[in-house]
Amino acid sequence: MEPQLPTIKNVFVNETDDDDRPALSSHALAALKEFLEEQRQSPANHETAENGEGALEPESEVDLVTEDWRLSQFWYDPETARTLSQEVLSLCSHSNCKVACIACPTLYAYLKKIDPNISVQLLEYDKRFEQYGSDFTFYDYNQPKDLPLELKHTYQVVIADPPYLSKECLEKVTQTISFLAQPQESHLLLLTGEVQRDRAAELLGLRACNFWPRHSSKLGNEFRVFTNYDPGERLGGWEQQ
């Protein structure tokens, strides 16, 4: 039986650093490390790799920095990253399209791999991503509008993956989305837990799609993708209400 991973994004200690960012408890961090090591050594995983099932095609491989669980970083699996990238590219129907990725560096990396010419801005707290040069903007969700003015109302497509499954975090990320998105005809995609469904609808008018994002670390939380537009048959379409 596959070991069960605790719902890590909901297990935080109350004590925080000076910048008030939540942190994983030592117990949750140890449990996560143990689970990932078991998954890495699993015979089923080795067999899958040997058989080539689920393996990336050489042209689709991307280099990512190591996840930092203390920052609630969990990268998408390749299928999820490719599916989301294709969705974003389908929304960029003209060469002047600009995309903002809020706290989703995996998506940024895949987009630039598939189309190096696409205009994508990564907003991220982790300064390791400064390696992306001018495509990187430091972002702390606790200061949701503390961003360069040239980013305001600039983006036709905004994708956000809030780092924490809390009402406060989603409310602040919502302010950032409103700051970045063009007031008219912008496409919004929100990747977050199923538990945020009602808040996503209330704050941003979003609906869930039938496509379920997955993470390489096999998180225990059910993750969803919500949009403010009807994707048609893409992303599995909207769920029926």
mmCIF file of C-alpha atoms in Angstrom:
data_model
loop_
_atom_site.group_PDB
_atom_site.id
_atom_site.type_symbol
_atom_site.label_atom_id
_atom_site.label_comp_id
_atom_site.label_asym_id
_atom_site.label_seq_id
_atom_site.Cartn_x
_atom_site.Cartn_y
_atom_site.Cartn_z
ATOM 1 C CA MET A 1 0.000 0.000 0.000
ATOM 2 C CA GLU A 2 1.348 3.386 -0.951
ATOM 3 C CA PRO A 3 2.333 5.482 2.076
ATOM 4 C CA GLN A 4 0.063 8.405 2.800
ATOM 5 C CA LEU A 5 1.590 11.851 2.774
ATOM 6 C CA PRO A 6 0.223 14.358 5.304
ATOM 7 C CA THR A 7 -1.513 17.403 3.878
ATOM 8 C CA ILE A 8 1.691 19.362 4.125
ATOM 9 C CA LYS A 9 0.394 22.734 2.968
ATOM 10 C CA ASN A 10 -1.948 22.845 5.948
ATOM 11 C CA VAL A 11 0.627 21.842 8.614
ATOM 12 C CA PHE A 12 2.392 24.984 9.794
ATOM 13 C CA VAL A 13 3.637 26.249 13.088
ATOM 14 C CA ASN A 14 2.300 29.537 14.385
ATOM 15 C CA GLU A 15 5.729 30.977 15.117
ATOM 16 C CA THR A 16 7.018 32.886 12.098
ATOM 17 C CA ASP A 17 10.100 34.774 11.000
ATOM 18 C CA ASP A 18 10.347 38.529 10.918
ATOM 19 C CA ASP A 19 8.647 38.641 7.530
ATOM 20 C CA ASP A 20 5.655 36.644 8.900
ATOM 21 C CA ARG A 21 6.009 33.848 6.345
ATOM 22 C CA PRO A 22 4.633 30.498 7.613
ATOM 23 C CA ALA A 23 7.061 27.597 7.951
ATOM 24 C CA LEU A 24 6.664 23.846 7.997
ATOM 25 C CA SER A 25 6.824 22.277 11.437
ATOM 26 C CA SER A 26 9.823 20.034 12.067
ATOM 27 C CA HIS A 27 7.478 17.032 12.295
ATOM 28 C CA ALA A 28 5.828 17.773 8.944
ATOM 29 C CA LEU A 29 9.176 18.395 7.261
ATOM 30 C CA ALA A 30 10.577 15.100 8.554
ATOM 31 C CA ALA A 31 7.458 13.242 7.381
ATOM 32 C CA LEU A 32 7.728 14.787 3.938
ATOM 33 C CA LYS A 33 11.407 13.912 3.586
ATOM 34 C CA GLU A 34 10.742 10.309 4.651
ATOM 35 C CA PHE A 35 7.874 9.984 2.165
ATOM 36 C CA LEU A 36 9.875 11.371 -0.760
ATOM 37 C CA GLU A 37 12.789 9.083 -0.019
ATOM 38 C CA GLU A 38 10.457 6.080 0.023
ATOM 39 C CA GLN A 39 8.992 7.173 -3.299
ATOM 40 C CA ARG A 40 12.431 7.618 -4.816
ATOM 41 C CA GLN A 41 13.490 4.108 -3.796
ATOM 42 C CA SER A 42 10.193 2.456 -4.746
ATOM 43 C CA PRO A 43 10.669 -0.494 -7.178
ATOM 44 C CA ALA A 44 7.600 0.672 -9.101
ATOM 45 C CA ASN A 45 9.233 4.025 -9.719
ATOM 46 C CA HIS A 46 12.439 2.350 -10.944
ATOM 47 C CA GLU A 47 10.455 0.113 -13.246
ATOM 48 C CA THR A 48 8.596 3.076 -14.677
ATOM 49 C CA ALA A 49 11.839 4.894 -15.364
ATOM 50 C CA GLU A 50 13.358 1.835 -17.021
ATOM 51 C CA ASN A 51 10.317 1.289 -19.211
ATOM 52 C CA GLY A 52 10.249 4.945 -20.201
ATOM 53 C CA GLU A 53 6.641 5.387 -19.042
ATOM 54 C CA GLY A 54 5.922 8.974 -18.164
ATOM 55 C CA ALA A 55 9.453 9.977 -19.129
ATOM 56 C CA LEU A 56 10.008 13.357 -20.740
ATOM 57 C CA GLU A 57 10.964 13.491 -24.372
ATOM 58 C CA PRO A 58 14.478 14.992 -24.684
ATOM 59 C CA GLU A 59 13.123 18.186 -26.238
ATOM 60 C CA SER A 60 10.725 18.628 -23.289
ATOM 61 C CA GLU A 61 13.220 18.338 -20.454
ATOM 62 C CA VAL A 62 13.759 21.391 -18.285
ATOM 63 C CA ASP A 63 16.247 22.142 -15.539
ATOM 64 C CA LEU A 64 14.691 23.124 -12.224
ATOM 65 C CA VAL A 65 16.264 24.067 -8.926
ATOM 66 C CA THR A 66 15.627 21.776 -5.979
ATOM 67 C CA GLU A 67 12.312 22.264 -4.187
ATOM 68 C CA ASP A 68 12.561 24.146 -0.900
ATOM 69 C CA TRP A 69 9.793 22.703 1.260
ATOM 70 C CA ARG A 70 10.291 25.469 3.825
ATOM 71 C CA LEU A 71 8.905 27.835 1.156
ATOM 72 C CA SER A 72 6.086 25.418 0.331
ATOM 73 C CA GLN A 73 7.641 24.660 -3.060
ATOM 74 C CA PHE A 74 6.321 21.593 -4.878
ATOM 75 C CA TRP A 75 6.956 21.369 -8.610
ATOM 76 C CA TYR A 76 4.366 20.141 -11.122
ATOM 77 C CA ASP A 77 4.915 16.776 -12.732
ATOM 78 C CA PRO A 78 5.878 16.881 -16.450
ATOM 79 C CA GLU A 79 2.383 16.098 -17.743
ATOM 80 C CA THR A 80 0.855 18.904 -15.686
ATOM 81 C CA ALA A 81 3.554 21.378 -16.693
ATOM 82 C CA ARG A 82 3.164 20.563 -20.385
ATOM 83 C CA THR A 83 -0.648 20.695 -20.255
ATOM 84 C CA LEU A 84 -0.661 24.078 -18.535
ATOM 85 C CA SER A 85 1.990 25.422 -20.903
ATOM 86 C CA GLN A 86 -0.038 24.414 -23.943
ATOM 87 C CA GLU A 87 -3.096 26.079 -22.433
ATOM 88 C CA VAL A 88 -1.217 29.332 -21.908
ATOM 89 C CA LEU A 89 0.180 29.225 -25.435
ATOM 90 C CA SER A 90 -3.317 28.658 -26.831
ATOM 91 C CA LEU A 91 -4.413 31.862 -25.084
ATOM 92 C CA CYS A 92 -1.572 33.880 -26.588
ATOM 93 C CA SER A 93 -3.032 34.405 -30.047
ATOM 94 C CA HIS A 94 -0.789 37.361 -30.915
ATOM 95 C CA SER A 95 2.893 38.148 -30.626
ATOM 96 C CA ASN A 96 2.375 40.963 -28.097
ATOM 97 C CA CYS A 97 0.834 38.650 -25.513
ATOM 98 C CA LYS A 98 2.368 38.986 -22.055
ATOM 99 C CA VAL A 99 2.136 36.313 -19.357
ATOM 100 C CA ALA A 100 2.635 36.611 -15.591
ATOM 101 C CA CYS A 101 3.432 33.552 -13.475
ATOM 102 C CA ILE A 102 2.861 34.132 -9.766
ATOM 103 C CA ALA A 103 4.783 31.614 -7.648
ATOM 104 C CA CYS A 104 4.809 28.916 -10.343
ATOM 105 C CA PRO A 105 8.406 28.642 -11.586
ATOM 106 C CA THR A 106 7.830 25.189 -13.094
ATOM 107 C CA LEU A 107 5.350 26.676 -15.543
ATOM 108 C CA TYR A 108 7.720 29.524 -16.384
ATOM 109 C CA ALA A 109 10.523 27.072 -17.169
ATOM 110 C CA TYR A 110 8.341 24.913 -19.421
ATOM 111 C CA LEU A 111 6.900 27.886 -21.267
ATOM 112 C CA LYS A 112 10.349 29.244 -22.065
ATOM 113 C CA LYS A 113 11.523 25.787 -23.112
ATOM 114 C CA ILE A 114 8.608 25.327 -25.527
ATOM 115 C CA ASP A 115 8.654 28.898 -26.846
ATOM 116 C CA PRO A 116 11.793 30.879 -25.951
ATOM 117 C CA ASN A 117 10.279 34.021 -27.494
ATOM 118 C CA ILE A 118 7.190 34.160 -25.286
ATOM 119 C CA SER A 119 7.067 37.127 -22.906
ATOM 120 C CA VAL A 120 6.774 35.699 -19.381
ATOM 121 C CA GLN A 121 7.386 37.386 -16.041
ATOM 122 C CA LEU A 122 8.005 35.190 -12.998
ATOM 123 C CA LEU A 123 6.991 36.691 -9.661
ATOM 124 C CA GLU A 124 8.654 34.618 -6.956
ATOM 125 C CA TYR A 125 9.927 34.925 -3.376
ATOM 126 C CA ASP A 126 12.874 32.571 -3.874
ATOM 127 C CA LYS A 127 15.815 34.622 -5.092
ATOM 128 C CA ARG A 128 17.469 31.582 -6.646
ATOM 129 C CA PHE A 129 15.288 32.418 -9.638
ATOM 130 C CA GLU A 130 17.182 35.654 -10.166
ATOM 131 C CA GLN A 131 19.059 33.484 -12.667
ATOM 132 C CA TYR A 132 16.221 34.317 -15.084
ATOM 133 C CA GLY A 133 17.411 37.907 -15.243
ATOM 134 C CA SER A 134 14.848 40.545 -16.195
ATOM 135 C CA ASP A 135 12.136 37.857 -16.348
ATOM 136 C CA PHE A 136 12.319 37.617 -12.538
ATOM 137 C CA THR A 137 10.557 39.937 -10.109
ATOM 138 C CA PHE A 138 10.890 39.441 -6.371
ATOM 139 C CA TYR A 139 7.460 38.853 -4.861
ATOM 140 C CA ASP A 140 6.252 38.513 -1.280
ATOM 141 C CA TYR A 141 2.537 37.837 -1.054
ATOM 142 C CA ASN A 142 2.471 39.697 2.277
ATOM 143 C CA GLN A 143 3.038 42.868 0.204
ATOM 144 C CA PRO A 144 0.721 42.020 -2.698
ATOM 145 C CA LYS A 145 1.097 45.314 -4.579
ATOM 146 C CA ASP A 146 4.712 46.090 -3.762
ATOM 147 C CA LEU A 147 5.707 45.617 -7.389
ATOM 148 C CA PRO A 148 7.249 47.759 -10.155
ATOM 149 C CA LEU A 149 4.671 50.117 -11.649
ATOM 150 C CA GLU A 150 5.554 48.974 -15.167
ATOM 151 C CA LEU A 151 3.905 45.634 -14.358
ATOM 152 C CA LYS A 152 0.543 47.208 -13.518
ATOM 153 C CA HIS A 153 -2.319 46.135 -15.808
ATOM 154 C CA THR A 154 0.191 44.735 -18.296
ATOM 155 C CA TYR A 155 -0.680 41.041 -18.660
ATOM 156 C CA GLN A 156 -3.256 39.305 -20.823
ATOM 157 C CA VAL A 157 -2.653 35.970 -19.086
ATOM 158 C CA VAL A 158 -2.031 35.597 -15.348
ATOM 159 C CA ILE A 159 -1.381 32.243 -13.683
ATOM 160 C CA ALA A 160 -1.128 32.039 -9.905
ATOM 161 C CA ASP A 161 -0.218 29.203 -7.563
ATOM 162 C CA PRO A 162 -0.491 30.662 -4.044
ATOM 163 C CA PRO A 163 2.107 29.124 -1.717
ATOM 164 C CA TYR A 164 -0.329 28.415 1.124
ATOM 165 C CA LEU A 165 -3.862 27.063 1.413
ATOM 166 C CA SER A 166 -5.232 29.846 3.560
ATOM 167 C CA LYS A 167 -7.883 32.489 3.093
ATOM 168 C CA GLU A 168 -5.401 35.259 3.875
ATOM 169 C CA CYS A 169 -2.900 34.058 1.272
ATOM 170 C CA LEU A 170 -5.516 33.772 -1.480
ATOM 171 C CA GLU A 171 -6.957 37.191 -0.658
ATOM 172 C CA LYS A 172 -3.529 38.798 -0.977
ATOM 173 C CA VAL A 173 -2.663 36.932 -4.172
ATOM 174 C CA THR A 174 -6.017 38.112 -5.552
ATOM 175 C CA GLN A 175 -4.826 41.698 -5.034
ATOM 176 C CA THR A 176 -1.679 40.886 -6.985
ATOM 177 C CA ILE A 177 -3.694 39.366 -9.822
ATOM 178 C CA SER A 178 -5.829 42.507 -10.005
ATOM 179 C CA PHE A 179 -2.669 44.627 -10.098
ATOM 180 C CA LEU A 180 -1.106 42.641 -12.943
ATOM 181 C CA ALA A 181 -4.044 41.759 -15.183
ATOM 182 C CA GLN A 182 -5.292 43.977 -17.957
ATOM 183 C CA PRO A 183 -8.701 45.361 -16.903
ATOM 184 C CA GLN A 184 -10.299 44.024 -20.081
ATOM 185 C CA GLU A 185 -10.014 40.618 -21.732
ATOM 186 C CA SER A 186 -7.493 39.027 -19.392
ATOM 187 C CA HIS A 187 -7.346 35.276 -18.819
ATOM 188 C CA LEU A 188 -6.822 34.058 -15.266
ATOM 189 C CA LEU A 189 -5.740 30.599 -14.131
ATOM 190 C CA LEU A 190 -5.521 29.733 -10.449
ATOM 191 C CA LEU A 191 -3.845 26.544 -9.239
ATOM 192 C CA THR A 192 -4.699 25.751 -5.663
ATOM 193 C CA GLY A 193 -6.347 23.198 -3.422
ATOM 194 C CA GLU A 194 -9.893 21.950 -3.817
ATOM 195 C CA VAL A 195 -10.542 23.479 -0.385
ATOM 196 C CA GLN A 196 -10.256 26.924 -1.997
ATOM 197 C CA ARG A 197 -13.075 26.326 -4.500
ATOM 198 C CA ASP A 198 -15.631 28.615 -2.866
ATOM 199 C CA ARG A 199 -13.092 31.355 -2.206
ATOM 200 C CA ALA A 200 -11.861 31.237 -5.801
ATOM 201 C CA ALA A 201 -15.422 31.748 -6.989
ATOM 202 C CA GLU A 202 -16.125 34.502 -4.475
ATOM 203 C CA LEU A 203 -12.917 36.494 -4.923
ATOM 204 C CA LEU A 204 -12.236 36.046 -8.641
ATOM 205 C CA GLY A 205 -15.340 34.509 -10.201
ATOM 206 C CA LEU A 206 -13.455 31.347 -11.173
ATOM 207 C CA ARG A 207 -14.744 27.869 -12.011
ATOM 208 C CA ALA A 208 -13.002 24.528 -11.709
ATOM 209 C CA CYS A 209 -11.813 22.591 -14.750
ATOM 210 C CA ASN A 210 -11.877 18.818 -15.064
ATOM 211 C CA PHE A 211 -8.096 18.649 -15.410
ATOM 212 C CA TRP A 212 -6.438 17.862 -12.084
ATOM 213 C CA PRO A 213 -2.882 19.190 -11.678
ATOM 214 C CA ARG A 214 -0.353 16.863 -10.101
ATOM 215 C CA HIS A 215 2.987 17.398 -8.419
ATOM 216 C CA SER A 216 6.164 15.377 -8.734
ATOM 217 C CA SER A 217 6.198 14.988 -4.949
ATOM 218 C CA LYS A 218 2.700 13.437 -4.937
ATOM 219 C CA LEU A 219 1.142 15.815 -2.420
ATOM 220 C CA GLY A 220 -1.769 14.576 -0.355
ATOM 221 C CA ASN A 221 -3.866 17.692 -1.045
ATOM 222 C CA GLU A 222 -6.296 17.616 -3.966
ATOM 223 C CA PHE A 223 -5.193 20.332 -6.373
ATOM 224 C CA ARG A 224 -7.355 21.977 -9.000
ATOM 225 C CA VAL A 225 -7.102 24.514 -11.778
ATOM 226 C CA PHE A 226 -9.709 27.290 -11.844
ATOM 227 C CA THR A 227 -10.252 29.735 -14.717
ATOM 228 C CA ASN A 228 -12.289 32.877 -15.425
ATOM 229 C CA TYR A 229 -12.981 31.717 -19.002
ATOM 230 C CA ASP A 230 -14.513 28.660 -20.628
ATOM 231 C CA PRO A 231 -11.595 26.554 -21.946
ATOM 232 C CA GLY A 232 -13.878 24.531 -24.206
ATOM 233 C CA GLU A 233 -12.444 21.029 -24.486
ATOM 234 C CA ARG A 234 -9.044 22.095 -23.178
ATOM 235 C CA LEU A 235 -8.172 21.329 -19.558
ATOM 236 C CA GLY A 236 -11.057 18.850 -19.670
ATOM 237 C CA GLY A 237 -13.537 21.728 -19.890
ATOM 238 C CA TRP A 238 -15.356 23.354 -17.007
ATOM 239 C CA GLU A 239 -16.984 21.122 -14.446
ATOM 240 C CA GLN A 240 -20.748 20.987 -14.741
ATOM 241 C CA GLN A 241 -22.399 22.995 -11.985
#
